[in-house]
Short mmCIF file of C-alpha atoms and ligand atoms in Angstrom, two decimals:
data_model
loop_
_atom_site.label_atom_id
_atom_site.label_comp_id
_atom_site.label_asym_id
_atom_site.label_seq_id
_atom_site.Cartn_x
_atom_site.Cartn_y
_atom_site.Cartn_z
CA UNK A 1221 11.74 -23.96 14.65
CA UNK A 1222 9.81 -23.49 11.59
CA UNK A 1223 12.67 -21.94 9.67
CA UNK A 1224 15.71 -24.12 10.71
CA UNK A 1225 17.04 -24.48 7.43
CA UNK A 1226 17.82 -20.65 7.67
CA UNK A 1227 21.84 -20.81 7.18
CA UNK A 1228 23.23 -17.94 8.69
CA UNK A 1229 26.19 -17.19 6.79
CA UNK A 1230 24.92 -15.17 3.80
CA UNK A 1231 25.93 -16.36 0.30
CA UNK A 1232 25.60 -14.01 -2.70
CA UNK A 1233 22.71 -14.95 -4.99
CA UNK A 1234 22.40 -14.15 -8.28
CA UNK A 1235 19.05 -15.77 -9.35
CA UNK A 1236 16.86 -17.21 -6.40
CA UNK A 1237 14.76 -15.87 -4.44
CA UNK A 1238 13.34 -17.38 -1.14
CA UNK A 1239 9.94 -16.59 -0.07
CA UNK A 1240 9.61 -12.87 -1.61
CA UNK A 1241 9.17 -10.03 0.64
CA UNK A 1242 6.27 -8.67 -2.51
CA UNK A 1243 3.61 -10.51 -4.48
CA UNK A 1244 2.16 -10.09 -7.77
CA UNK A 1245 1.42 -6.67 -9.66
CA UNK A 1246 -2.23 -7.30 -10.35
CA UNK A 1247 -2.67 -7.58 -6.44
CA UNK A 1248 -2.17 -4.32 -6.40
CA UNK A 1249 -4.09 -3.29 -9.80
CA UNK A 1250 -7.23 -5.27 -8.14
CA UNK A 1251 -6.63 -2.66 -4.89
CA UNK A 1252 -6.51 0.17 -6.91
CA UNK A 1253 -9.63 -0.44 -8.80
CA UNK A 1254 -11.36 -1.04 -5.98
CA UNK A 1255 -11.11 2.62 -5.22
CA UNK A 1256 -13.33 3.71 -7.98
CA UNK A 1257 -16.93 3.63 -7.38
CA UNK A 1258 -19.31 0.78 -9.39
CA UNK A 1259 -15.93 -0.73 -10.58
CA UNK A 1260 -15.16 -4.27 -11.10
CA UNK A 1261 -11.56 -5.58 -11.47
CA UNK A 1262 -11.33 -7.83 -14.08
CA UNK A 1263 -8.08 -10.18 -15.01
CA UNK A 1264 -7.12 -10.50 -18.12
CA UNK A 1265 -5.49 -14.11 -17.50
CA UNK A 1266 -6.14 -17.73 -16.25
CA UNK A 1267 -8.89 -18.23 -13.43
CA UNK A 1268 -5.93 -19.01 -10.97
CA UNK A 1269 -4.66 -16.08 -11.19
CA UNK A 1270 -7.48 -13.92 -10.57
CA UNK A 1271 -8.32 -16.51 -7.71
CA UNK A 1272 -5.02 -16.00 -6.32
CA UNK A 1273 -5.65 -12.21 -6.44
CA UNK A 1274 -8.86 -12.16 -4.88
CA UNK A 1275 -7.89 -14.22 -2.11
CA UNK A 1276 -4.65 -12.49 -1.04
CA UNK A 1277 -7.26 -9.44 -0.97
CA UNK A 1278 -10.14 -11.11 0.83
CA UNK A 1279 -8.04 -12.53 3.07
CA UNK A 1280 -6.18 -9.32 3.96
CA UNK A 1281 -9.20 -6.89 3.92
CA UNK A 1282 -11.90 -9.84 5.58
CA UNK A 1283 -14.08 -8.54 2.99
CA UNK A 1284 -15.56 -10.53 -0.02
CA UNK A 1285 -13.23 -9.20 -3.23
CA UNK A 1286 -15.11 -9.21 -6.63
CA UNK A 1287 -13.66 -9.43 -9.81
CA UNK A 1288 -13.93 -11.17 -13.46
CA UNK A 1289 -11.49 -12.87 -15.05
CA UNK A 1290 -10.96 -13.71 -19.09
CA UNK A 1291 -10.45 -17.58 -17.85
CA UNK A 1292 -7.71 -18.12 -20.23
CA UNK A 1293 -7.09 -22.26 -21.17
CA UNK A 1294 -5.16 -23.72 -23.53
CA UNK A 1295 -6.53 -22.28 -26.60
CA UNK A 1296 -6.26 -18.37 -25.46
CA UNK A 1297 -2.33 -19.01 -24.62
CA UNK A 1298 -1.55 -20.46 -28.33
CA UNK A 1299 -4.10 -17.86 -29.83
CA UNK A 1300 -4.47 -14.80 -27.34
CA UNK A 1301 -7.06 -13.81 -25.17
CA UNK A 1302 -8.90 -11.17 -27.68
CA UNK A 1303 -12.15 -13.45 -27.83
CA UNK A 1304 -11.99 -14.29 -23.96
CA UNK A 1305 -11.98 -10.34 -23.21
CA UNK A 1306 -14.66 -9.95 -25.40
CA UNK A 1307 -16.58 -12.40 -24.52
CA UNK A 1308 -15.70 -11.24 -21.00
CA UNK A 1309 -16.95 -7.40 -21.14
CA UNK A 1310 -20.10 -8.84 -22.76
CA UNK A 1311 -21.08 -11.03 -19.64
CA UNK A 1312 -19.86 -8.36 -17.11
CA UNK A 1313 -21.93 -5.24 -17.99
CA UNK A 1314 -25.01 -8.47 -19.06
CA UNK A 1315 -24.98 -9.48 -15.92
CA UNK A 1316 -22.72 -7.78 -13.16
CA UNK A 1317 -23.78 -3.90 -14.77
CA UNK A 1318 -21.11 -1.95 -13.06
CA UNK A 1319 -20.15 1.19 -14.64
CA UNK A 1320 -16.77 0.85 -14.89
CA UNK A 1321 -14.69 -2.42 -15.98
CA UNK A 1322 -10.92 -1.95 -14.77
CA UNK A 1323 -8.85 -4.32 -16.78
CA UNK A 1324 -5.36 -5.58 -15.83
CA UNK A 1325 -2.97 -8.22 -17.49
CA UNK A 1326 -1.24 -11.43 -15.82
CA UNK A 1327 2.00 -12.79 -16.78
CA UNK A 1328 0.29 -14.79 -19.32
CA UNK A 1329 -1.80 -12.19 -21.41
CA UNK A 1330 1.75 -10.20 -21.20
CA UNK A 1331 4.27 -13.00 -22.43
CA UNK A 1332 1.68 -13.78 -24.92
CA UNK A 1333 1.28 -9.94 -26.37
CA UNK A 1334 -1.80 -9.01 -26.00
CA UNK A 1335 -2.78 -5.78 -26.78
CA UNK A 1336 -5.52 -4.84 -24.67
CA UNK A 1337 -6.35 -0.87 -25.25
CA UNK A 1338 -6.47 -2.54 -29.80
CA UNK A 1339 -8.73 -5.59 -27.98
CA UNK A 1340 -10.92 -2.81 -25.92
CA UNK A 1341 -11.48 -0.63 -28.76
CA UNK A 1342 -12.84 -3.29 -30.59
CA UNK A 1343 -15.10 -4.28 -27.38
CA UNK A 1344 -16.70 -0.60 -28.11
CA UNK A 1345 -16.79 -0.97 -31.40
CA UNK A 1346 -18.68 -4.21 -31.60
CA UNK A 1347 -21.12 -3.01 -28.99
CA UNK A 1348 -20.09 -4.76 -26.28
CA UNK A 1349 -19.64 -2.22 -23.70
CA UNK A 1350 -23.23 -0.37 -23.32
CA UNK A 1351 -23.44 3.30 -23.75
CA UNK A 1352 -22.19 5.53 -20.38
CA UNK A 1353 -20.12 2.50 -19.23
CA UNK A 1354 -16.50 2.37 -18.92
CA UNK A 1355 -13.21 -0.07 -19.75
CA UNK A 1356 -10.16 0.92 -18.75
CA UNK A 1357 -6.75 -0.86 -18.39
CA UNK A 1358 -3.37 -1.31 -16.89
CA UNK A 1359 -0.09 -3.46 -17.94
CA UNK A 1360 0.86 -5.40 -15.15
CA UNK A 1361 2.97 -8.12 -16.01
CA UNK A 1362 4.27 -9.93 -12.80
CA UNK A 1363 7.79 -10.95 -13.77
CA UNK A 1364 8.89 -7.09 -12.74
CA UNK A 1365 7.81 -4.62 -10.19
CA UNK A 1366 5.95 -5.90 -7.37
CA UNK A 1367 2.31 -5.54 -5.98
CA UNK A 1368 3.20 -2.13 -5.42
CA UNK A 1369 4.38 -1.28 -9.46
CA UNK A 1370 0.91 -2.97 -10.20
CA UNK A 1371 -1.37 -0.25 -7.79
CA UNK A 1372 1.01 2.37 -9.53
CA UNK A 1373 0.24 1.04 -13.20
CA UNK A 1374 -3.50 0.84 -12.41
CA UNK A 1375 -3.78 4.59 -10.59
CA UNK A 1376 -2.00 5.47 -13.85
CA UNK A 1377 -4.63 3.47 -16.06
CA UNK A 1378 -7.03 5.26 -14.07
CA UNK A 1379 -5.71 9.06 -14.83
CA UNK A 1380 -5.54 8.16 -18.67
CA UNK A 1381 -9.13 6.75 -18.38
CA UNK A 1382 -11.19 9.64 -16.74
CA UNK A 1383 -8.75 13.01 -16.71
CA UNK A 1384 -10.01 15.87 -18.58
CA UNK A 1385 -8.14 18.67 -19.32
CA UNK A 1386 -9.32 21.76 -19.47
CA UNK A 1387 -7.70 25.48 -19.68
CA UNK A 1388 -8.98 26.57 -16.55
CA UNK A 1389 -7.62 25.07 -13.63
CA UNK A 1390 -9.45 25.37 -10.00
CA UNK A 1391 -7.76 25.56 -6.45
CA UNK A 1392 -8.38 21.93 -5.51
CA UNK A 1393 -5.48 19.72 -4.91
CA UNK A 1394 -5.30 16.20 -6.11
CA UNK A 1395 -4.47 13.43 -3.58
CA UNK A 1396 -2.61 10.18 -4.66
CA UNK A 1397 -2.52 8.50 -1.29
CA UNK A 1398 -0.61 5.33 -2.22
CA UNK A 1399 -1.24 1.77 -1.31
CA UNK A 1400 -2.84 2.38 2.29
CA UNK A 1401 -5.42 0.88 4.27
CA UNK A 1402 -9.03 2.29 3.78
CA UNK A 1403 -8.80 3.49 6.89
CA UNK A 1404 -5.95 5.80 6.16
CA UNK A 1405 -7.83 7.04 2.88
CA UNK A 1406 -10.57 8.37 5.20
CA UNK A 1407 -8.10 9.78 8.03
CA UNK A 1408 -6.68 12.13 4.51
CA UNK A 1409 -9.84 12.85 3.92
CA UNK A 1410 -10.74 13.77 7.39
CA UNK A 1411 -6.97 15.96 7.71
CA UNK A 1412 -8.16 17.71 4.08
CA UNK A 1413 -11.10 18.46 5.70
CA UNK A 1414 -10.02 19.49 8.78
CA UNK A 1415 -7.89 22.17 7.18
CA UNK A 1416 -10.98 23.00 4.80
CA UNK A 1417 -8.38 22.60 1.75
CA UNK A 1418 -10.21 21.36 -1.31
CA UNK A 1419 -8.81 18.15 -2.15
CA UNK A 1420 -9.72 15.40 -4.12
CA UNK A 1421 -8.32 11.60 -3.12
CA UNK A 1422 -8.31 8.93 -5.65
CA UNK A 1423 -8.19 6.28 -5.84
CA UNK A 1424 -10.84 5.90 -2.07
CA UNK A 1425 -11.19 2.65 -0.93
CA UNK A 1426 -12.81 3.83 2.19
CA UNK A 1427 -16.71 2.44 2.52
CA UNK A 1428 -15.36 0.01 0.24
CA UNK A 1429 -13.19 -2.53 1.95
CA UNK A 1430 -14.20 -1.19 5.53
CA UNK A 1431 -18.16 -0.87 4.86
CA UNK A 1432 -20.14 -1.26 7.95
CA UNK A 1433 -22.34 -4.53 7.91
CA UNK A 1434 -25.86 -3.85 6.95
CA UNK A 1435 -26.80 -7.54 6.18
CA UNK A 1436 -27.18 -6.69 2.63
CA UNK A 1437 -24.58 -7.49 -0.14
CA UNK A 1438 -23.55 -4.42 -1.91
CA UNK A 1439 -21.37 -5.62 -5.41
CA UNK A 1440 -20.72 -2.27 -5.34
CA UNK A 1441 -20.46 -0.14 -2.29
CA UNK A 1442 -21.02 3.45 -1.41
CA UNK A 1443 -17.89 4.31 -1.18
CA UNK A 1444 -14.91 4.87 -3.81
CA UNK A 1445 -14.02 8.04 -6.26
CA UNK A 1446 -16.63 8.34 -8.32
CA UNK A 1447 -16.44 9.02 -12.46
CA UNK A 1448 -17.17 12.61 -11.86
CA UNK A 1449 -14.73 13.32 -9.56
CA UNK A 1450 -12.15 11.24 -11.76
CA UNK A 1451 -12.99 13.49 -14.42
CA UNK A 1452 -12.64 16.68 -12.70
CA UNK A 1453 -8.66 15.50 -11.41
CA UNK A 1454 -7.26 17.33 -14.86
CA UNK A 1455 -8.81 20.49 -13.74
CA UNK A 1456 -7.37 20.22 -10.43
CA UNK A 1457 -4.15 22.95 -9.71
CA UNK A 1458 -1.73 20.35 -8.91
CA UNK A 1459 -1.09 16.69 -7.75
CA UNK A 1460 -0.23 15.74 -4.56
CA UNK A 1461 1.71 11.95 -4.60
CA UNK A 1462 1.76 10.53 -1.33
CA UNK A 1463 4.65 7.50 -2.08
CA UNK A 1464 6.92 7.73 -4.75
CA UNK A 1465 6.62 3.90 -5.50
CA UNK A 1466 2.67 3.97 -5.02
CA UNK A 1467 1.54 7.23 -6.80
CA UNK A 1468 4.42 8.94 -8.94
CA UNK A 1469 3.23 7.03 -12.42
CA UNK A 1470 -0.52 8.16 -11.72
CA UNK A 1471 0.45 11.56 -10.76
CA UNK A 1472 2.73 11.93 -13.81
CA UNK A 1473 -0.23 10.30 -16.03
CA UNK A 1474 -2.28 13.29 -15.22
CA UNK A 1475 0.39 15.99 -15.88
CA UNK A 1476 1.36 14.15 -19.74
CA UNK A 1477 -2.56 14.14 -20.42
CA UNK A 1478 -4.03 17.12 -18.33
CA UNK A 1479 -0.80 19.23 -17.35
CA UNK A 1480 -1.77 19.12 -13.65
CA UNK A 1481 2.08 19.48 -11.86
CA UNK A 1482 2.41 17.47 -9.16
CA UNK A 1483 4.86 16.56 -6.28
CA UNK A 1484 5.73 13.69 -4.61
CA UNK A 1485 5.87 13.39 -0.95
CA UNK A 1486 6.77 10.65 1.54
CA UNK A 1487 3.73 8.76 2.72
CA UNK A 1488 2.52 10.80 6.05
CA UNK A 1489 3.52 8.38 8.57
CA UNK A 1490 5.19 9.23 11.55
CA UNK A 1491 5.33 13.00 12.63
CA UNK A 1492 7.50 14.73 10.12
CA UNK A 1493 6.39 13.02 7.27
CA UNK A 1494 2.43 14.05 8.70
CA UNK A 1495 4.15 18.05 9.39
CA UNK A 1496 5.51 18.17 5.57
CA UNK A 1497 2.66 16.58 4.35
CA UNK A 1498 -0.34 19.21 5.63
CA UNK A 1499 2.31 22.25 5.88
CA UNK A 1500 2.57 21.80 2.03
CA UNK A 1501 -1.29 21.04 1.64
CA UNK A 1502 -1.54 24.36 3.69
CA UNK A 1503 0.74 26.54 1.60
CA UNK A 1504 -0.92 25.10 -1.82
CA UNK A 1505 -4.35 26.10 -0.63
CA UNK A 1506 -3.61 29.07 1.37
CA UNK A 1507 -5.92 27.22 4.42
CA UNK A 1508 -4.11 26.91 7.77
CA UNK A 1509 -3.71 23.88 9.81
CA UNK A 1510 -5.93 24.15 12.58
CA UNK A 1511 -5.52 23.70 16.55
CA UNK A 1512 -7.39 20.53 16.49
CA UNK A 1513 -4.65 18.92 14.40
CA UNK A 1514 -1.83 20.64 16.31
CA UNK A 1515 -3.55 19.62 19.41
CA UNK A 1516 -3.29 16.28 17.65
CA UNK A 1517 0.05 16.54 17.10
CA UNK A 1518 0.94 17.54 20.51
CA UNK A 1519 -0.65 14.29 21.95
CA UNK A 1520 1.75 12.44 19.93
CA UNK A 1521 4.49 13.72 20.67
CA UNK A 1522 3.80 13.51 24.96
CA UNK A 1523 3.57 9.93 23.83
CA UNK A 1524 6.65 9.96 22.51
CA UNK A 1525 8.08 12.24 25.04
CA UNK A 1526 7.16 10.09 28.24
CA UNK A 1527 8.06 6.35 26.96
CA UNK A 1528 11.38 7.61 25.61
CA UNK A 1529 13.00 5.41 27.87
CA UNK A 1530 11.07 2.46 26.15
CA UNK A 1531 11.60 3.05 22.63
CA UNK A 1532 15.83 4.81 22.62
CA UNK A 1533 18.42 2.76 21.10
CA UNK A 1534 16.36 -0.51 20.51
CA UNK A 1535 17.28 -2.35 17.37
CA UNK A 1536 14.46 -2.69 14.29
CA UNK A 1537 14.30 -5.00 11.57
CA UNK A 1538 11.68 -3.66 9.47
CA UNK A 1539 10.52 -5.24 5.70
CA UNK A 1540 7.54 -4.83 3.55
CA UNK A 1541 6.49 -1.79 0.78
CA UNK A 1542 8.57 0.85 0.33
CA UNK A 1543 7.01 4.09 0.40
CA UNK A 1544 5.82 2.60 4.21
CA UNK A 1545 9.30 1.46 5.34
CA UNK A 1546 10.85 5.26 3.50
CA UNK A 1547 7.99 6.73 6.28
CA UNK A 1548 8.94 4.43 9.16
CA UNK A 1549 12.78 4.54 8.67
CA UNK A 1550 12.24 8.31 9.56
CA UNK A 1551 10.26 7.78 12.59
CA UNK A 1552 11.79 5.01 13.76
CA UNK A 1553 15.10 7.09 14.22
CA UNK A 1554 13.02 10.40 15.80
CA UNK A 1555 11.84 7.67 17.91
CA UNK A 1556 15.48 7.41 18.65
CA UNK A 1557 14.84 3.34 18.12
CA UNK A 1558 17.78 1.85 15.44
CA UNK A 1559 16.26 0.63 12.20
CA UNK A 1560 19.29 -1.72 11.41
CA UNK A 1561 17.90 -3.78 8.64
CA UNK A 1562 15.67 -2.59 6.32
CA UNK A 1563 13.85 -4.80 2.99
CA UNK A 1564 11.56 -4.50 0.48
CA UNK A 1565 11.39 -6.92 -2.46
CA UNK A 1566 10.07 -3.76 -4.12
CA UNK A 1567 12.90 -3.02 -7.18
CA UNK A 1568 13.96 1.01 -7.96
CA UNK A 1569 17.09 2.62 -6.76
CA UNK A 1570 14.91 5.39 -5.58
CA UNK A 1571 14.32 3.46 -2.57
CA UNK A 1572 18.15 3.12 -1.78
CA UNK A 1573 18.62 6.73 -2.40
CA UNK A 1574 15.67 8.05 0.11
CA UNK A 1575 16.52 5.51 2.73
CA UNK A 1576 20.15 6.76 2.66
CA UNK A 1577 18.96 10.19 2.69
CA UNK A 1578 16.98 9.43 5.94
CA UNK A 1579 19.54 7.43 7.62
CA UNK A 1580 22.39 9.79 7.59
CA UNK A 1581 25.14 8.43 9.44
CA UNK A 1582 22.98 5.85 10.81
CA UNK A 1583 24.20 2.16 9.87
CA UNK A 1584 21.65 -0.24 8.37
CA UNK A 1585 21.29 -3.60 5.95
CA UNK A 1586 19.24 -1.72 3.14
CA UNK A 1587 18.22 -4.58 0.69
CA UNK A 1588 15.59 -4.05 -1.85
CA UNK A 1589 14.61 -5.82 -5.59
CA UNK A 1590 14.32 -9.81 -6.27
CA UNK A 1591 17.21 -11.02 -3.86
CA UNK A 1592 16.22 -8.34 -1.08
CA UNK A 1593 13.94 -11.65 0.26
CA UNK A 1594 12.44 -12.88 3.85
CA UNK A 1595 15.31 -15.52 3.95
CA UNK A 1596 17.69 -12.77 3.27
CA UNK A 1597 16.27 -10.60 6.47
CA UNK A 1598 16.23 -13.69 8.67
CA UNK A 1599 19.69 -14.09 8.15
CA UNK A 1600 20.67 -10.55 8.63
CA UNK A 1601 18.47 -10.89 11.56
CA UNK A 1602 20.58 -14.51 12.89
CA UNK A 1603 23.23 -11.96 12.11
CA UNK A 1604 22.54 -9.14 14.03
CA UNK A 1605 19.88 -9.40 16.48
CA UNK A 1606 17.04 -7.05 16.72
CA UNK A 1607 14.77 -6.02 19.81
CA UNK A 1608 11.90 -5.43 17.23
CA UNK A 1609 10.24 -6.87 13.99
CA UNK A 1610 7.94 -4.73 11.89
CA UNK A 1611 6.50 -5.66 8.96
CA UNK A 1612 3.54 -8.04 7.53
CA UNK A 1613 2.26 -11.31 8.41
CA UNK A 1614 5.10 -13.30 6.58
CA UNK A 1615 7.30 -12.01 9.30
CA UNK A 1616 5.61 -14.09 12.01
CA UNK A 1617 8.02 -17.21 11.02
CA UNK A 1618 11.10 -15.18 11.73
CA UNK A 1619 9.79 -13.55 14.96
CA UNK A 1620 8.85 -16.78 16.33
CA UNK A 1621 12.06 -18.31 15.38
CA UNK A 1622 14.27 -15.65 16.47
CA UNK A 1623 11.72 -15.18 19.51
CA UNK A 1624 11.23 -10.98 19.13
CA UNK A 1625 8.47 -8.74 19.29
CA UNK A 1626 6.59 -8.48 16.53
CA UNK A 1627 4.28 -5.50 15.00
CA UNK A 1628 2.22 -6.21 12.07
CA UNK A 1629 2.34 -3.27 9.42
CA UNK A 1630 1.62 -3.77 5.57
CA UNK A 1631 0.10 -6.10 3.50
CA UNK A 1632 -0.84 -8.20 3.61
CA UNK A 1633 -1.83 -8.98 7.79
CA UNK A 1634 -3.32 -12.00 7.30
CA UNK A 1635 -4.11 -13.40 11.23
CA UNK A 1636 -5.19 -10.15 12.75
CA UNK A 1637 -7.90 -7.88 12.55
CA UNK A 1638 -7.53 -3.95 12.80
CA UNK A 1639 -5.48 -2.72 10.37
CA UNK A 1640 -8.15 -1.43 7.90
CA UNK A 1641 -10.11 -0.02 10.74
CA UNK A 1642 -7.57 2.41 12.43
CA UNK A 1643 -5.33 4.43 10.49
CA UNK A 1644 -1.32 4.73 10.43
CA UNK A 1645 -1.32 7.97 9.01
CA UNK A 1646 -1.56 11.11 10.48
CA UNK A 1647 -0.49 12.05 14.03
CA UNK A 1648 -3.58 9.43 14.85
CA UNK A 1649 -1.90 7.14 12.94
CA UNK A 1650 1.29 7.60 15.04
CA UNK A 1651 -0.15 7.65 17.89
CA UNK A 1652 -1.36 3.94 17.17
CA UNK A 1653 1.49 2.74 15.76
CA UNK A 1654 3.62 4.14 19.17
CA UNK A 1655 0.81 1.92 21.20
CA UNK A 1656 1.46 -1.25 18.80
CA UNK A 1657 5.35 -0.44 19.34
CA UNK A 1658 5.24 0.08 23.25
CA UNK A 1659 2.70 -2.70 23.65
CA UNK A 1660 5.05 -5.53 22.04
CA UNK A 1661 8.18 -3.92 23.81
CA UNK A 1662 6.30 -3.78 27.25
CA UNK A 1663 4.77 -7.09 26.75
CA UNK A 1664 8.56 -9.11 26.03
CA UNK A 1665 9.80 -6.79 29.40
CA UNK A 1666 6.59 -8.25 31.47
CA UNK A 1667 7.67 -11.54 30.01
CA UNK A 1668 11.05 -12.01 30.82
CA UNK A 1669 11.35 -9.60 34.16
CA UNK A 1670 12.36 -11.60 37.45
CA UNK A 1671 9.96 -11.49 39.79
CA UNK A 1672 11.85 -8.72 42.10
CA UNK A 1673 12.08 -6.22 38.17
CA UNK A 1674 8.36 -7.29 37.45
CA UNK A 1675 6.81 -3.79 37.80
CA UNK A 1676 2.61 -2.74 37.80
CA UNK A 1677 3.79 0.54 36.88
CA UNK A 1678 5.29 1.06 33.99
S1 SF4 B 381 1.05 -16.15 -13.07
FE1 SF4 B 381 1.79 -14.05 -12.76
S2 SF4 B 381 -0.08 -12.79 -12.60
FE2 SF4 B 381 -0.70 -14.93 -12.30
S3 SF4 B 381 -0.69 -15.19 -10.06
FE3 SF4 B 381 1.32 -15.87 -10.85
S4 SF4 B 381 2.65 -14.07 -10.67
FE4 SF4 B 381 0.52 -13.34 -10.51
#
């Protein structure tokens, strides 16, 4: 009983929170960055921080997460960190030469007041960032938002770095896919091209945080949007947002600087938010969706279709980010499963709103922002029991405790493998996350059956 102390009457708090159902915004900043090709993250902060931030990453992803930090002491937080970023850039493109430099702030470098597009200026102007070599930035001060509001600041940083706008505007859509796995970057990719629609996905981490082993360290992998492409996203028609949470700020960055329109649109997980999704790609670029992805489609649904009596009327607790839970909440309940308490330490009443719009007249625990914690779910959960857990590693405690099924979804999975292999978008994506769904549910039947109910057919 790991989590004993868990009370389960609920008392209102106004100003703690218990193990956060988020972490930090340059997390999330690091991720994003990590989508451009020859970038390195750097943190404009303490060495702690950006060790903290690598880790969660490398131990999420399994791969080795590089990144330079402005190793703030004593002196930087009396005087600011202007001569540690300088001194910073200089060393990076000396020794690391990447082409890009993707600079995010810390708590620290925030409360302090750094100003780091005046401090980067200066970086060019003194000659410390070579000719055809790039420094852009992102505000991502941790006391708001969550991992998630830092990926959205740094895809924004990203739009005001590269986007060009020009007069003419071609028929390729712009893809902001949100804060997914690799894997799920390449299955949009793979959908786009499927269709044959011209589309453009940034930022890619594909080939970057799922690179095959060649026995060689690359500091900078094959994969990732590259500066030309970046460029060419204000030419693009419009702007596709997959995730209001993830992708509305960098989507919005390009229309202010580039007038590219854009829309946002839930994440594609689950079957109608995958239908919407490439209907809408479809329309934009006049390309229809071919029988290979409605064959797709079709397998998904016979999944759904013949383990119906598996997956009706159980009872979900699902936490984690939330453009993913605004995706699952809808195909948890065309599942005809119960989503009955949903969190995400993620702040914006935009998350209320959609989830209410989902839910209908469907009853659920929606919780989100600083209180909307994992001590909070576990004592909805002590509460109201659930035949189902979904969420990301943290949730293991809980699931153990409360002894229910548990399916790993979000970040970070931190004692499993697969999630940046296989995607959860798509109808490929739903297919797998119906098999990770049955599997547990099957798994607690086998478990508890008698011996006369324990079936080989299922
Ligand atoms: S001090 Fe702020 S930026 Fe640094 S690790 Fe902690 S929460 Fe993140």
């Amino acid at each position: 009983m790991l989590l004993r102390h868990t009370p389960t009457e609920v008392a209102k708090r106004e100003a703690l929170t218990i193990n956060p159902a988020k972490t930090c915004q340059p997390v999330g900043a690091m991720y994003a960055a990590l989508g451009i090709h020859g970038c390195l993250p750097h943190s404009h902060g303490s060495q702690g921080c950006c060790a903290y931030h690598r880790s969660a990453l490398t131990r999420h992803y399994k791969e080795p997460i590089m990144a330079g930090t402005s190793s703030f002491t004593e002196g930087a937080s009396v005087f600011g960190g202007q001569a540690n970023l300088l001194q910073a850039l200089n060393t990076i493109f000396t020794v690391y030469d990447p082409d890009i430099v993707a600079v995010h702030s810390t708590c620290l470098s925030e409360t302090i007041g750094d100003d780091m597009a005046q401090i980067i200026r200066k970086a060019i102007d003194d000659g410390k960032v070579p000719e055809g070599k790039t420094v852009i930035y992102a505000s991502t001060p941790s006391y708001v938002g969550s991992h998630v509001t830092g990926f959205a600041n740094m895809v924004a940083g990203i739009a005001r770095g590269f986007a060009y706008d020009t007069e003419e505007k071609n028929g390729r859509v712009n893809i902001i896919p949100g804060w997914v796995e690799p894997a799920d970057m390449r299955e949009i990719k793979r959908l786009c091209r499927e269709i044959g629609a011209p589309t453009l996905l940034f930022p890619d981490t594909s080939d970057v945080l799922d690179a095959p082993q060649t026995g060689h360290h690359e500091m900078y992998p094959a994969g990732g949007t590259t500066r030309e492409e970046l460029v060419a996203t204000g030419a693009s028609m419009m702007t596709l947002a997959l995730g209001k949470f993830a992708s509305e700020a960098g989507a919005a960055e390009l229309r202010r600087q580039c007038r590219v329109p854009f829309e946002v649109l839930d994440l594609p997980i689950g079957i109608r938010a995958t239908d919407r999704f490439l209907l809408r790609l479809s329309e934009l670029t006049g390309y229809q969706v071919p029988d290979s992805i409605t064959k797709e489609r079709g397998r998904a649904v016979d999944i759904v279709t013949d383990m119906q009596q598996y997956l009706s009327g159980k009872r979900v607790a699902i936490f984690g980010d939330p453009d993913q839970l605004i995706a699952m909440t809808e195909f948890l309940l065309d599942l005809d499963m119960r989503p009955v308490h949903v969190i995400s330490g993620t702040p914006g009443k935009a998350f209320q709103t959609r989830i209410a719009e989902i839910l209908g007249d469907n009853e659920a625990e929606v919780h989100n922002g600083q209180r909307a914690d994992m001590f909070l779910l576990h004592q909805l959960i002590k509460n109201d029991h659930v035949d189902l857990l979904i969420g990301n590693t943290y949730g293991k405690y809980i699931a153990r405790d409360e002894d229910i099924p548990f399916v790993r979804m979000g970040f970070p999975i931190l004692d499993r493998v697969g999630h940046s292999y296989f995607p959860t978008v798509g109808y490929a994506g739903a297919m797998r996350l119906l098999e990770k769904i049955l599997s547990a549910l099957m798994d607690r039947q086998d478990r508890d059956a008698p011996e006369e109910r324990f079936e080989l057919v299922m």
